[in-house]
JSON list of C-alpha atoms in Angstrom, two decimals:
[
{"chain": "A", "resi": 1, "resn": "UNK", "atom": "CA", "xyz": [-108.84, -138.16, -138.44]},
{"chain": "A", "resi": 2, "resn": "UNK", "atom": "CA", "xyz": [-108.58, -136.86, -134.87]},
{"chain": "A", "resi": 3, "resn": "UNK", "atom": "CA", "xyz": [-111.68, -134.91, -133.82]},
{"chain": "A", "resi": 4, "resn": "UNK", "atom": "CA", "xyz": [-111.05, -134.69, -130.06]},
{"chain": "A", "resi": 5, "resn": "UNK", "atom": "CA", "xyz": [-110.63, -130.90, -130.16]},
{"chain": "A", "resi": 6, "resn": "UNK", "atom": "CA", "xyz": [-113.86, -130.44, -132.13]},
{"chain": "A", "resi": 7, "resn": "UNK", "atom": "CA", "xyz": [-115.69, -132.80, -129.78]},
{"chain": "A", "resi": 8, "resn": "UNK", "atom": "CA", "xyz": [-114.40, -130.85, -126.79]},
{"chain": "A", "resi": 9, "resn": "UNK", "atom": "CA", "xyz": [-115.53, -127.53, -128.26]},
{"chain": "A", "resi": 10, "resn": "UNK", "atom": "CA", "xyz": [-118.92, -128.98, -129.15]},
{"chain": "A", "resi": 11, "resn": "UNK", "atom": "CA", "xyz": [-119.37, -130.39, -125.63]},
{"chain": "A", "resi": 12, "resn": "UNK", "atom": "CA", "xyz": [-118.72, -126.96, -124.14]},
{"chain": "A", "resi": 13, "resn": "UNK", "atom": "CA", "xyz": [-121.17, -125.29, -126.54]},
{"chain": "A", "resi": 14, "resn": "UNK", "atom": "CA", "xyz": [-123.84, -127.98, -126.06]},
{"chain": "A", "resi": 15, "resn": "UNK", "atom": "CA", "xyz": [-123.23, -128.01, -122.28]},
{"chain": "A", "resi": 16, "resn": "UNK", "atom": "CA", "xyz": [-122.82, -131.78, -122.03]},
{"chain": "A", "resi": 17, "resn": "UNK", "atom": "CA", "xyz": [-120.07, -134.38, -121.73]},
{"chain": "A", "resi": 18, "resn": "UNK", "atom": "CA", "xyz": [-117.81, -135.37, -124.63]},
{"chain": "A", "resi": 19, "resn": "UNK", "atom": "CA", "xyz": [-119.38, -138.84, -124.71]},
{"chain": "A", "resi": 20, "resn": "UNK", "atom": "CA", "xyz": [-122.79, -137.30, -125.52]},
{"chain": "A", "resi": 21, "resn": "UNK", "atom": "CA", "xyz": [-121.54, -135.38, -128.58]},
{"chain": "A", "resi": 22, "resn": "UNK", "atom": "CA", "xyz": [-122.53, -137.13, -131.82]},
{"chain": "A", "resi": 23, "resn": "UNK", "atom": "CA", "xyz": [-120.73, -136.30, -135.03]},
{"chain": "A", "resi": 24, "resn": "UNK", "atom": "CA", "xyz": [-122.32, -137.47, -138.29]},
{"chain": "A", "resi": 25, "resn": "UNK", "atom": "CA", "xyz": [-119.86, -139.93, -139.90]},
{"chain": "A", "resi": 26, "resn": "UNK", "atom": "CA", "xyz": [-120.85, -138.69, -143.40]},
{"chain": "A", "resi": 27, "resn": "UNK", "atom": "CA", "xyz": [-119.57, -135.18, -142.68]},
{"chain": "A", "resi": 28, "resn": "UNK", "atom": "CA", "xyz": [-116.24, -135.95, -141.00]},
{"chain": "A", "resi": 29, "resn": "UNK", "atom": "CA", "xyz": [-114.32, -133.77, -143.48]},
{"chain": "A", "resi": 30, "resn": "UNK", "atom": "CA", "xyz": [-116.43, -130.68, -142.67]},
{"chain": "A", "resi": 31, "resn": "UNK", "atom": "CA", "xyz": [-115.96, -131.28, -138.93]},
{"chain": "A", "resi": 32, "resn": "UNK", "atom": "CA", "xyz": [-112.19, -131.73, -139.21]},
{"chain": "A", "resi": 33, "resn": "UNK", "atom": "CA", "xyz": [-111.95, -128.33, -140.95]},
{"chain": "A", "resi": 34, "resn": "UNK", "atom": "CA", "xyz": [-113.93, -126.62, -138.16]},
{"chain": "A", "resi": 35, "resn": "UNK", "atom": "CA", "xyz": [-111.45, -125.02, -135.77]},
{"chain": "A", "resi": 36, "resn": "UNK", "atom": "CA", "xyz": [-113.36, -122.17, -134.14]},
{"chain": "A", "resi": 37, "resn": "UNK", "atom": "CA", "xyz": [-116.39, -122.11, -131.86]},
{"chain": "A", "resi": 38, "resn": "UNK", "atom": "CA", "xyz": [-118.31, -120.33, -134.61]},
{"chain": "A", "resi": 39, "resn": "UNK", "atom": "CA", "xyz": [-117.55, -123.16, -137.07]},
{"chain": "A", "resi": 40, "resn": "UNK", "atom": "CA", "xyz": [-118.83, -125.69, -134.53]},
{"chain": "A", "resi": 41, "resn": "UNK", "atom": "CA", "xyz": [-121.99, -123.62, -133.90]},
{"chain": "A", "resi": 42, "resn": "UNK", "atom": "CA", "xyz": [-122.70, -123.60, -137.65]},
{"chain": "A", "resi": 43, "resn": "UNK", "atom": "CA", "xyz": [-122.29, -127.40, -137.79]},
{"chain": "A", "resi": 44, "resn": "UNK", "atom": "CA", "xyz": [-124.65, -127.76, -134.81]},
{"chain": "A", "resi": 45, "resn": "UNK", "atom": "CA", "xyz": [-127.26, -125.64, -136.63]},
{"chain": "A", "resi": 46, "resn": "UNK", "atom": "CA", "xyz": [-126.85, -127.82, -139.74]},
{"chain": "A", "resi": 47, "resn": "UNK", "atom": "CA", "xyz": [-127.37, -130.91, -137.61]},
{"chain": "A", "resi": 48, "resn": "UNK", "atom": "CA", "xyz": [-123.96, -132.43, -138.34]},
{"chain": "A", "resi": 49, "resn": "UNK", "atom": "CA", "xyz": [-123.08, -132.27, -134.64]},
{"chain": "A", "resi": 50, "resn": "UNK", "atom": "CA", "xyz": [-125.75, -132.94, -132.05]},
{"chain": "A", "resi": 51, "resn": "UNK", "atom": "CA", "xyz": [-126.25, -133.86, -128.44]},
{"chain": "A", "resi": 52, "resn": "UNK", "atom": "CA", "xyz": [-127.26, -137.45, -127.66]},
{"chain": "A", "resi": 53, "resn": "UNK", "atom": "CA", "xyz": [-130.02, -137.98, -125.08]},
{"chain": "A", "resi": 54, "resn": "UNK", "atom": "CA", "xyz": [-129.11, -138.80, -121.49]},
{"chain": "A", "resi": 55, "resn": "UNK", "atom": "CA", "xyz": [-129.03, -142.47, -120.60]},
{"chain": "A", "resi": 56, "resn": "UNK", "atom": "CA", "xyz": [-131.23, -143.32, -117.63]},
{"chain": "A", "resi": 57, "resn": "UNK", "atom": "CA", "xyz": [-130.90, -146.24, -115.25]},
{"chain": "A", "resi": 58, "resn": "UNK", "atom": "CA", "xyz": [-133.58, -148.88, -115.60]},
{"chain": "A", "resi": 59, "resn": "UNK", "atom": "CA", "xyz": [-135.62, -149.48, -112.44]},
{"chain": "A", "resi": 60, "resn": "UNK", "atom": "CA", "xyz": [-137.11, -152.77, -113.63]},
{"chain": "A", "resi": 61, "resn": "UNK", "atom": "CA", "xyz": [-134.64, -154.92, -111.65]},
{"chain": "A", "resi": 62, "resn": "UNK", "atom": "CA", "xyz": [-135.24, -152.88, -108.48]},
{"chain": "A", "resi": 63, "resn": "UNK", "atom": "CA", "xyz": [-139.02, -153.13, -108.90]},
{"chain": "A", "resi": 64, "resn": "UNK", "atom": "CA", "xyz": [-138.76, -156.90, -109.30]},
{"chain": "A", "resi": 65, "resn": "UNK", "atom": "CA", "xyz": [-136.62, -157.11, -106.14]},
{"chain": "A", "resi": 66, "resn": "UNK", "atom": "CA", "xyz": [-139.12, -154.98, -104.18]},
{"chain": "A", "resi": 67, "resn": "UNK", "atom": "CA", "xyz": [-141.98, -157.25, -105.29]},
{"chain": "A", "resi": 68, "resn": "UNK", "atom": "CA", "xyz": [-140.04, -160.25, -103.99]},
{"chain": "A", "resi": 69, "resn": "UNK", "atom": "CA", "xyz": [-139.34, -158.49, -100.69]},
{"chain": "A", "resi": 70, "resn": "UNK", "atom": "CA", "xyz": [-143.08, -157.84, -100.28]},
{"chain": "A", "resi": 71, "resn": "UNK", "atom": "CA", "xyz": [-143.54, -161.61, -100.44]},
{"chain": "A", "resi": 72, "resn": "UNK", "atom": "CA", "xyz": [-140.92, -162.02, -97.71]},
{"chain": "A", "resi": 73, "resn": "UNK", "atom": "CA", "xyz": [-138.13, -163.24, -99.99]},
{"chain": "A", "resi": 74, "resn": "UNK", "atom": "CA", "xyz": [-134.57, -161.87, -99.96]},
{"chain": "A", "resi": 75, "resn": "UNK", "atom": "CA", "xyz": [-134.78, -161.04, -96.26]},
{"chain": "A", "resi": 76, "resn": "UNK", "atom": "CA", "xyz": [-132.41, -163.68, -94.88]},
{"chain": "A", "resi": 77, "resn": "UNK", "atom": "CA", "xyz": [-129.52, -163.04, -92.51]},
{"chain": "A", "resi": 78, "resn": "UNK", "atom": "CA", "xyz": [-127.14, -162.27, -95.39]},
{"chain": "A", "resi": 79, "resn": "UNK", "atom": "CA", "xyz": [-129.32, -159.37, -96.53]},
{"chain": "A", "resi": 80, "resn": "UNK", "atom": "CA", "xyz": [-129.65, -157.69, -93.13]},
{"chain": "A", "resi": 81, "resn": "UNK", "atom": "CA", "xyz": [-127.45, -154.75, -92.28]},
{"chain": "A", "resi": 82, "resn": "UNK", "atom": "CA", "xyz": [-128.87, -153.41, -89.01]},
{"chain": "A", "resi": 83, "resn": "UNK", "atom": "CA", "xyz": [-129.55, -155.11, -85.69]},
{"chain": "A", "resi": 84, "resn": "UNK", "atom": "CA", "xyz": [-132.98, -156.56, -84.90]},
{"chain": "A", "resi": 85, "resn": "UNK", "atom": "CA", "xyz": [-134.22, -153.35, -83.29]},
{"chain": "A", "resi": 86, "resn": "UNK", "atom": "CA", "xyz": [-132.52, -151.04, -85.78]},
{"chain": "A", "resi": 87, "resn": "UNK", "atom": "CA", "xyz": [-134.67, -152.61, -88.49]},
{"chain": "A", "resi": 88, "resn": "UNK", "atom": "CA", "xyz": [-137.90, -152.36, -86.48]},
{"chain": "A", "resi": 89, "resn": "UNK", "atom": "CA", "xyz": [-137.86, -150.60, -83.10]},
{"chain": "A", "resi": 90, "resn": "UNK", "atom": "CA", "xyz": [-138.97, -152.31, -79.88]},
{"chain": "A", "resi": 91, "resn": "UNK", "atom": "CA", "xyz": [-142.00, -150.06, -79.53]},
{"chain": "A", "resi": 92, "resn": "UNK", "atom": "CA", "xyz": [-143.15, -150.53, -83.15]},
{"chain": "A", "resi": 93, "resn": "UNK", "atom": "CA", "xyz": [-142.74, -154.30, -82.77]},
{"chain": "A", "resi": 94, "resn": "UNK", "atom": "CA", "xyz": [-144.82, -154.24, -79.56]},
{"chain": "A", "resi": 95, "resn": "UNK", "atom": "CA", "xyz": [-147.53, -152.10, -81.19]},
{"chain": "A", "resi": 96, "resn": "UNK", "atom": "CA", "xyz": [-147.82, -154.52, -84.14]},
{"chain": "A", "resi": 97, "resn": "UNK", "atom": "CA", "xyz": [-148.11, -157.54, -81.81]},
{"chain": "A", "resi": 98, "resn": "UNK", "atom": "CA", "xyz": [-150.49, -156.06, -79.22]},
{"chain": "A", "resi": 99, "resn": "UNK", "atom": "CA", "xyz": [-152.86, -154.65, -81.86]},
{"chain": "A", "resi": 100, "resn": "UNK", "atom": "CA", "xyz": [-153.10, -158.03, -83.58]},
{"chain": "A", "resi": 101, "resn": "UNK", "atom": "CA", "xyz": [-153.73, -159.86, -80.28]},
{"chain": "A", "resi": 102, "resn": "UNK", "atom": "CA", "xyz": [-156.31, -157.33, -79.09]},
{"chain": "A", "resi": 103, "resn": "UNK", "atom": "CA", "xyz": [-158.10, -157.45, -82.46]},
{"chain": "A", "resi": 104, "resn": "UNK", "atom": "CA", "xyz": [-158.32, -161.24, -82.19]},
{"chain": "A", "resi": 105, "resn": "UNK", "atom": "CA", "xyz": [-159.64, -161.06, -78.60]},
{"chain": "A", "resi": 106, "resn": "UNK", "atom": "CA", "xyz": [-162.26, -158.47, -79.62]},
{"chain": "A", "resi": 107, "resn": "UNK", "atom": "CA", "xyz": [-163.33, -160.62, -82.58]},
{"chain": "A", "resi": 108, "resn": "UNK", "atom": "CA", "xyz": [-163.68, -163.73, -80.39]},
{"chain": "A", "resi": 109, "resn": "UNK", "atom": "CA", "xyz": [-165.73, -161.80, -77.81]},
{"chain": "A", "resi": 110, "resn": "UNK", "atom": "CA", "xyz": [-168.06, -160.33, -80.47]},
{"chain": "A", "resi": 111, "resn": "UNK", "atom": "CA", "xyz": [-168.57, -163.76, -82.04]},
{"chain": "A", "resi": 112, "resn": "UNK", "atom": "CA", "xyz": [-169.50, -165.11, -78.62]},
{"chain": "A", "resi": 113, "resn": "UNK", "atom": "CA", "xyz": [-166.68, -167.66, -78.53]},
{"chain": "A", "resi": 114, "resn": "UNK", "atom": "CA", "xyz": [-165.39, -166.24, -75.22]},
{"chain": "A", "resi": 115, "resn": "UNK", "atom": "CA", "xyz": [-167.28, -164.50, -72.41]},
{"chain": "A", "resi": 116, "resn": "UNK", "atom": "CA", "xyz": [-166.51, -161.06, -70.93]},
{"chain": "A", "resi": 117, "resn": "UNK", "atom": "CA", "xyz": [-164.57, -162.47, -67.97]},
{"chain": "A", "resi": 118, "resn": "UNK", "atom": "CA", "xyz": [-162.30, -164.56, -70.18]},
{"chain": "A", "resi": 119, "resn": "UNK", "atom": "CA", "xyz": [-161.86, -161.61, -72.54]},
{"chain": "A", "resi": 120, "resn": "UNK", "atom": "CA", "xyz": [-160.81, -159.35, -69.66]},
{"chain": "A", "resi": 121, "resn": "UNK", "atom": "CA", "xyz": [-158.39, -161.94, -68.21]},
{"chain": "A", "resi": 122, "resn": "UNK", "atom": "CA", "xyz": [-156.72, -162.59, -71.56]},
{"chain": "A", "resi": 123, "resn": "UNK", "atom": "CA", "xyz": [-156.68, -158.86, -72.38]},
{"chain": "A", "resi": 124, "resn": "UNK", "atom": "CA", "xyz": [-154.61, -158.31, -69.24]},
{"chain": "A", "resi": 125, "resn": "UNK", "atom": "CA", "xyz": [-152.38, -161.29, -70.09]},
{"chain": "A", "resi": 126, "resn": "UNK", "atom": "CA", "xyz": [-151.77, -159.68, -73.49]},
{"chain": "A", "resi": 127, "resn": "UNK", "atom": "CA", "xyz": [-150.99, -156.36, -71.84]},
{"chain": "A", "resi": 128, "resn": "UNK", "atom": "CA", "xyz": [-148.39, -158.14, -69.72]},
{"chain": "A", "resi": 129, "resn": "UNK", "atom": "CA", "xyz": [-146.71, -159.45, -72.87]},
{"chain": "A", "resi": 130, "resn": "UNK", "atom": "CA", "xyz": [-147.69, -163.08, -72.43]},
{"chain": "A", "resi": 131, "resn": "UNK", "atom": "CA", "xyz": [-148.41, -163.72, -76.13]},
{"chain": "A", "resi": 132, "resn": "UNK", "atom": "CA", "xyz": [-145.89, -163.58, -78.94]},
{"chain": "A", "resi": 133, "resn": "UNK", "atom": "CA", "xyz": [-148.52, -163.47, -81.66]},
{"chain": "A", "resi": 134, "resn": "UNK", "atom": "CA", "xyz": [-152.13, -164.04, -82.63]},
{"chain": "A", "resi": 135, "resn": "UNK", "atom": "CA", "xyz": [-151.37, -167.75, -83.16]},
{"chain": "A", "resi": 136, "resn": "UNK", "atom": "CA", "xyz": [-149.80, -167.99, -79.69]},
{"chain": "A", "resi": 137, "resn": "UNK", "atom": "CA", "xyz": [-152.95, -166.47, -78.16]},
{"chain": "A", "resi": 138, "resn": "UNK", "atom": "CA", "xyz": [-155.19, -168.97, -79.99]},
{"chain": "A", "resi": 139, "resn": "UNK", "atom": "CA", "xyz": [-152.98, -171.81, -78.76]},
{"chain": "A", "resi": 140, "resn": "UNK", "atom": "CA", "xyz": [-153.61, -170.69, -75.16]},
{"chain": "A", "resi": 141, "resn": "UNK", "atom": "CA", "xyz": [-157.34, -170.28, -75.79]},
{"chain": "A", "resi": 142, "resn": "UNK", "atom": "CA", "xyz": [-157.70, -173.76, -77.32]},
{"chain": "A", "resi": 143, "resn": "UNK", "atom": "CA", "xyz": [-159.42, -175.26, -74.22]},
{"chain": "A", "resi": 144, "resn": "UNK", "atom": "CA", "xyz": [-161.47, -172.12, -73.49]},
{"chain": "A", "resi": 145, "resn": "UNK", "atom": "CA", "xyz": [-163.05, -171.63, -76.96]},
{"chain": "A", "resi": 146, "resn": "UNK", "atom": "CA", "xyz": [-166.63, -172.81, -77.31]}
]
């Protein structure tokens, strides 16, 4: 029993794709006899023909991947598309570094581990771009720390 024509009519009436049109297998004879739009409308009202719900895409896999990326996983060279500075601009990179270094210097000064003169000298070193990171700064300060 070929119901392609009926399915096509129903899809136009229901305003959906042919794949979303469900025809009740118990009433195939009634559907095969329906040849006009009005016949199809009657079958839709009876509930013999109905529209299936839309299928959504699950985001669970994407969420899992994002969680892993937060941990620093899946970020190797094979996953990178842009250049180093396309991914994080030079200025943004500098801001992240300098803020971390200055925070560390401020903390050390407030704790009394370095004096004002040392703080000022290392602040200017940091401004000149001498330190790559907080750890690099602490490596330089190793002998100076009290």
